[in-house]
């Protein structure tokens, strides 16, 4: 089967890409603006560069055409914290995807505990295995309603339990990812040698 994307509507394209690029990690993003903590998950998210350390996350718009609160907050405050979802936080992450009024906080609405690590960044979600503390770099105009946002990683939190060798910076994070419309976690590592 050959598929011409120019002849497809956006929902069909999303369906195809999300079932092909698997697994996709979930960026559970915490932003803060005007004293309101916003928490929302995004699955169009990936590392972009190691030098400088950067990630990209694609953020859409609300049904009324307004930018999602996460996009507005990042471009306004220039800061975000990306938390990684593990199995124990899956339910709360799923609840945080529900739309809320702009002045409502997912942290309060869904009892998602947060804790402040750096004074100049939003709080991170309590209990996650890892989090990136990021600064806004740029948005990319693709000519559509989805806006890729480039974020530079300034700090990383790793839960002590997930640190296997501090000297070698070896960590073991058991993230939940999107596989098509479902969630999954990675199984056992394969013993296949890495080809240089």
C-alpha atoms as a printed R data frame, in Angstrom:
    type eleno elety resid chain resno       x      y      z
1   ATOM     1    CA   UNK     A     1   0.000  0.000  0.000
2   ATOM     2    CA   UNK     A     2   1.305  3.447 -0.930
3   ATOM     3    CA   UNK     A     3  -0.232  6.393  0.876
4   ATOM     4    CA   UNK     A     4  -0.243  9.945 -0.458
5   ATOM     5    CA   UNK     A     5  -0.439 12.284  2.536
6   ATOM     6    CA   UNK     A     6  -1.590 15.161  0.351
7   ATOM     7    CA   UNK     A     7  -4.918 13.364 -0.114
8   ATOM     8    CA   UNK     A     8  -5.494 12.665  3.609
9   ATOM     9    CA   UNK     A     9  -7.269 14.652  6.302
10  ATOM    10    CA   UNK     A    10  -5.373 15.512  9.478
11  ATOM    11    CA   UNK     A    11  -6.997 12.801 11.705
12  ATOM    12    CA   UNK     A    12  -5.956 10.089  9.241
13  ATOM    13    CA   UNK     A    13  -2.398 11.405  9.070
14  ATOM    14    CA   UNK     A    14  -2.216 11.494 12.872
15  ATOM    15    CA   UNK     A    15  -3.498  7.913 13.033
16  ATOM    16    CA   UNK     A    16  -0.877  6.660 10.587
17  ATOM    17    CA   UNK     A    17   2.082  8.496 12.121
18  ATOM    18    CA   UNK     A    18   1.141  7.606 15.694
19  ATOM    19    CA   UNK     A    19   0.938  3.909 14.786
20  ATOM    20    CA   UNK     A    20   4.240  3.975 12.889
21  ATOM    21    CA   UNK     A    21   6.585  6.015 15.081
22  ATOM    22    CA   UNK     A    22   6.483  3.791 18.157
23  ATOM    23    CA   UNK     A    23   6.977  3.978 20.990
24  ATOM    24    CA   UNK     A    24   6.616  7.736 21.478
25  ATOM    25    CA   UNK     A    25   7.621  9.021 24.912
26  ATOM    26    CA   UNK     A    26   5.184 11.261 26.724
27  ATOM    27    CA   UNK     A    27   6.228 14.767 27.693
28  ATOM    28    CA   UNK     A    28   4.177 15.512 30.816
29  ATOM    29    CA   UNK     A    29   4.758 19.256 30.816
30  ATOM    30    CA   UNK     A    30   4.451 21.544 33.820
31  ATOM    31    CA   UNK     A    31   4.239 25.294 33.203
32  ATOM    32    CA   UNK     A    32   3.288 28.140 35.485
33  ATOM    33    CA   UNK     A    33   1.786 31.533 34.698
34  ATOM    34    CA   UNK     A    34   0.053 34.095 36.910
35  ATOM    35    CA   UNK     A    35   0.299 31.703 39.868
36  ATOM    36    CA   UNK     A    36  -1.526 28.864 38.080
37  ATOM    37    CA   UNK     A    37   0.288 25.538 37.617
38  ATOM    38    CA   UNK     A    38  -0.646 23.912 34.308
39  ATOM    39    CA   UNK     A    39   0.068 20.212 33.690
40  ATOM    40    CA   UNK     A    40  -0.560 18.534 30.330
41  ATOM    41    CA   UNK     A    41   0.774 15.490 28.415
42  ATOM    42    CA   UNK     A    42   2.030 15.552 24.817
43  ATOM    43    CA   UNK     A    43   3.106 12.496 22.825
44  ATOM    44    CA   UNK     A    44   4.653 14.230 19.807
45  ATOM    45    CA   UNK     A    45   7.934 14.631 21.666
46  ATOM    46    CA   UNK     A    46  11.526 13.587 21.043
47  ATOM    47    CA   UNK     A    47  15.176 14.447 21.684
48  ATOM    48    CA   UNK     A    48  16.522 16.883 19.113
49  ATOM    49    CA   UNK     A    49  20.177 17.451 19.999
50  ATOM    50    CA   UNK     A    50  22.810 16.655 22.597
51  ATOM    51    CA   UNK     A    51  24.934 19.713 21.830
52  ATOM    52    CA   UNK     A    52  23.160 21.844 22.852
53  ATOM    53    CA   UNK     A    53  20.898 19.530 24.855
54  ATOM    54    CA   UNK     A    54  17.463 20.076 23.347
55  ATOM    55    CA   UNK     A    55  14.103 18.414 22.818
56  ATOM    56    CA   UNK     A    56  11.151 19.249 20.590
57  ATOM    57    CA   UNK     A    57   7.485 18.887 21.502
58  ATOM    58    CA   UNK     A    58   4.552 19.631 19.206
59  ATOM    59    CA   UNK     A    59   1.666 21.497 20.811
60  ATOM    60    CA   UNK     A    60  -1.670 22.158 19.148
61  ATOM    61    CA   UNK     A    61  -4.440 24.651 19.682
62  ATOM    62    CA   UNK     A    62  -7.736 24.440 21.552
63  ATOM    63    CA   UNK     A    63 -10.989 23.742 19.719
64  ATOM    64    CA   UNK     A    64 -11.695 27.500 19.608
65  ATOM    65    CA   UNK     A    65  -8.359 28.162 17.852
66  ATOM    66    CA   UNK     A    66  -6.622 29.677 20.892
67  ATOM    67    CA   UNK     A    67  -3.149 28.331 21.792
68  ATOM    68    CA   UNK     A    68  -3.208 25.601 24.428
69  ATOM    69    CA   UNK     A    69  -2.251 26.878 27.883
70  ATOM    70    CA   UNK     A    70   1.071 25.010 27.733
71  ATOM    71    CA   UNK     A    71   2.063 26.767 24.511
72  ATOM    72    CA   UNK     A    72   0.964 30.153 25.831
73  ATOM    73    CA   UNK     A    73   2.816 29.653 29.117
74  ATOM    74    CA   UNK     A    74   6.065 28.459 27.528
75  ATOM    75    CA   UNK     A    75   6.226 31.332 25.058
76  ATOM    76    CA   UNK     A    76   5.336 33.811 27.807
77  ATOM    77    CA   UNK     A    77   7.505 32.640 30.724
78  ATOM    78    CA   UNK     A    78  10.220 30.874 28.646
79  ATOM    79    CA   UNK     A    79  10.307 27.952 31.132
80  ATOM    80    CA   UNK     A    80   8.870 24.424 31.347
81  ATOM    81    CA   UNK     A    81   9.496 21.187 33.212
82  ATOM    82    CA   UNK     A    82   9.079 17.935 31.290
83  ATOM    83    CA   UNK     A    83   8.281 15.021 33.574
84  ATOM    84    CA   UNK     A    84   8.476 11.431 32.385
85  ATOM    85    CA   UNK     A    85   5.505  9.170 33.011
86  ATOM    86    CA   UNK     A    86   5.910  5.805 34.705
87  ATOM    87    CA   UNK     A    87   3.264  3.200 35.480
88  ATOM    88    CA   UNK     A    88   2.301  4.621 38.881
89  ATOM    89    CA   UNK     A    89   1.622  8.081 37.421
90  ATOM    90    CA   UNK     A    90  -0.236  6.882 34.313
91  ATOM    91    CA   UNK     A    91  -3.769  7.485 35.637
92  ATOM    92    CA   UNK     A    92  -3.076 11.049 36.780
93  ATOM    93    CA   UNK     A    93  -1.290 11.812 33.515
94  ATOM    94    CA   UNK     A    94  -4.350 10.585 31.615
95  ATOM    95    CA   UNK     A    95  -6.678 12.773 33.721
96  ATOM    96    CA   UNK     A    96  -4.445 15.809 33.130
97  ATOM    97    CA   UNK     A    97  -5.114 15.557 29.384
98  ATOM    98    CA   UNK     A    98  -8.720 16.687 29.914
99  ATOM    99    CA   UNK     A    99  -9.377 20.324 28.916
100 ATOM   100    CA   UNK     A   100  -9.874 22.742 31.811
101 ATOM   101    CA   UNK     A   101 -10.682 26.454 31.907
102 ATOM   102    CA   UNK     A   102  -7.578 28.664 31.623
103 ATOM   103    CA   UNK     A   103  -7.638 29.707 35.286
104 ATOM   104    CA   UNK     A   104  -7.931 26.115 36.561
105 ATOM   105    CA   UNK     A   105  -4.936 24.029 37.615
106 ATOM   106    CA   UNK     A   106  -4.643 20.322 36.836
107 ATOM   107    CA   UNK     A   107  -2.500 20.024 39.979
108 ATOM   108    CA   UNK     A   108  -5.483 21.071 42.110
109 ATOM   109    CA   UNK     A   109  -8.254 19.569 39.988
110 ATOM   110    CA   UNK     A   110  -6.712 16.076 39.832
111 ATOM   111    CA   UNK     A   111  -4.667 16.158 43.071
112 ATOM   112    CA   UNK     A   112  -1.321 15.942 41.281
113 ATOM   113    CA   UNK     A   113   1.370 16.703 43.842
114 ATOM   114    CA   UNK     A   114   4.236 18.926 42.728
115 ATOM   115    CA   UNK     A   115   7.457 20.088 44.337
116 ATOM   116    CA   UNK     A   116   9.716 23.032 43.650
117 ATOM   117    CA   UNK     A   117  13.313 22.110 42.832
118 ATOM   118    CA   UNK     A   118  14.632 25.297 41.211
119 ATOM   119    CA   UNK     A   119  13.269 28.715 42.137
120 ATOM   120    CA   UNK     A   120  13.398 29.959 38.538
121 ATOM   121    CA   UNK     A   121  11.505 26.996 37.015
122 ATOM   122    CA   UNK     A   122   7.970 25.646 37.462
123 ATOM   123    CA   UNK     A   123   7.607 22.792 39.965
124 ATOM   124    CA   UNK     A   124   8.079 19.195 38.901
125 ATOM   125    CA   UNK     A   125   5.546 16.435 39.487
126 ATOM   126    CA   UNK     A   126   6.273 14.632 42.728
127 ATOM   127    CA   UNK     A   127   7.172 10.947 42.447
128 ATOM   128    CA   UNK     A   128   8.288 10.851 38.802
129 ATOM   129    CA   UNK     A   129  11.506  9.023 37.958
130 ATOM   130    CA   UNK     A   130  12.976 11.826 35.867
131 ATOM   131    CA   UNK     A   131  12.343 15.391 34.723
132 ATOM   132    CA   UNK     A   132  13.987 17.924 32.389
133 ATOM   133    CA   UNK     A   133  14.064 21.592 33.429
134 ATOM   134    CA   UNK     A   134  13.895 23.467 30.151
135 ATOM   135    CA   UNK     A   135  14.149 26.961 28.694
136 ATOM   136    CA   UNK     A   136  12.333 28.080 25.565
137 ATOM   137    CA   UNK     A   137  14.480 28.219 22.435
138 ATOM   138    CA   UNK     A   138  12.073 28.747 19.546
139 ATOM   139    CA   UNK     A   139   8.862 27.717 17.836
140 ATOM   140    CA   UNK     A   140   8.787 26.392 14.291
141 ATOM   141    CA   UNK     A   141   6.090 27.495 11.862
142 ATOM   142    CA   UNK     A   142   5.009 24.487  9.790
143 ATOM   143    CA   UNK     A   143   2.034 26.325  8.350
144 ATOM   144    CA   UNK     A   144  -0.516 24.325 10.336
145 ATOM   145    CA   UNK     A   145  -2.255 24.372 13.712
146 ATOM   146    CA   UNK     A   146   0.432 22.314 15.471
147 ATOM   147    CA   UNK     A   147   3.450 24.252 16.723
148 ATOM   148    CA   UNK     A   148   6.756 22.440 17.346
149 ATOM   149    CA   UNK     A   149   8.506 24.018 20.332
150 ATOM   150    CA   UNK     A   150  12.261 23.621 20.803
151 ATOM   151    CA   UNK     A   151  13.337 23.559 24.444
152 ATOM   152    CA   UNK     A   152  16.898 23.580 25.774
153 ATOM   153    CA   UNK     A   153  17.509 21.248 28.715
154 ATOM   154    CA   UNK     A   154  19.230 23.093 31.564
155 ATOM   155    CA   UNK     A   155  18.908 20.557 34.409
156 ATOM   156    CA   UNK     A   156  17.718 16.989 34.896
157 ATOM   157    CA   UNK     A   157  16.262 15.307 37.948
158 ATOM   158    CA   UNK     A   158  16.712 11.539 38.300
159 ATOM   159    CA   UNK     A   159  15.200  9.692 41.251
160 ATOM   160    CA   UNK     A   160  17.972  8.049 43.311
161 ATOM   161    CA   UNK     A   161  16.344  4.613 42.868
162 ATOM   162    CA   UNK     A   162  16.778  4.948 39.092
163 ATOM   163    CA   UNK     A   163  20.506  5.724 39.297
164 ATOM   164    CA   UNK     A   164  22.485  2.547 38.596
165 ATOM   165    CA   UNK     A   165  25.990  4.053 38.442
166 ATOM   166    CA   UNK     A   166  26.426  7.703 39.388
167 ATOM   167    CA   UNK     A   167  30.047  7.890 38.199
168 ATOM   168    CA   UNK     A   168  29.176  6.629 34.702
169 ATOM   169    CA   UNK     A   169  25.810  8.456 34.599
170 ATOM   170    CA   UNK     A   170  23.995  5.159 34.072
171 ATOM   171    CA   UNK     A   171  20.279  5.362 34.825
172 ATOM   172    CA   UNK     A   172  17.329  3.013 34.349
173 ATOM   173    CA   UNK     A   173  14.042  4.798 33.690
174 ATOM   174    CA   UNK     A   174  10.863  2.784 33.043
175 ATOM   175    CA   UNK     A   175   8.838  5.257 31.018
176 ATOM   176    CA   UNK     A   176   5.354  4.769 29.663
177 ATOM   177    CA   UNK     A   177   5.020  5.592 25.970
178 ATOM   178    CA   UNK     A   178   2.273  5.869 23.381
179 ATOM   179    CA   UNK     A   179   1.927  3.032 20.899
180 ATOM   180    CA   UNK     A   180  -0.774  4.097 18.490
181 ATOM   181    CA   UNK     A   181  -3.718  5.062 20.726
182 ATOM   182    CA   UNK     A   182  -2.571  2.847 23.600
183 ATOM   183    CA   UNK     A   183   0.006  3.188 26.378
184 ATOM   184    CA   UNK     A   184   2.842  0.724 26.842
185 ATOM   185    CA   UNK     A   185   6.093  0.297 28.692
186 ATOM   186    CA   UNK     A   186   9.246 -1.161 27.265
187 ATOM   187    CA   UNK     A   187   9.964 -4.805 27.999
188 ATOM   188    CA   UNK     A   188  13.307 -6.482 28.568
189 ATOM   189    CA   UNK     A   189  16.377 -5.194 26.774
190 ATOM   190    CA   UNK     A   190  17.486 -7.192 23.739
191 ATOM   191    CA   UNK     A   191  20.935 -8.784 23.822
192 ATOM   192    CA   UNK     A   192  21.627 -7.647 20.276
193 ATOM   193    CA   UNK     A   193  25.059 -6.064 19.833
194 ATOM   194    CA   UNK     A   194  25.146 -2.424 18.818
195 ATOM   195    CA   UNK     A   195  26.665 -1.910 15.366
196 ATOM   196    CA   UNK     A   196  29.185  0.984 15.395
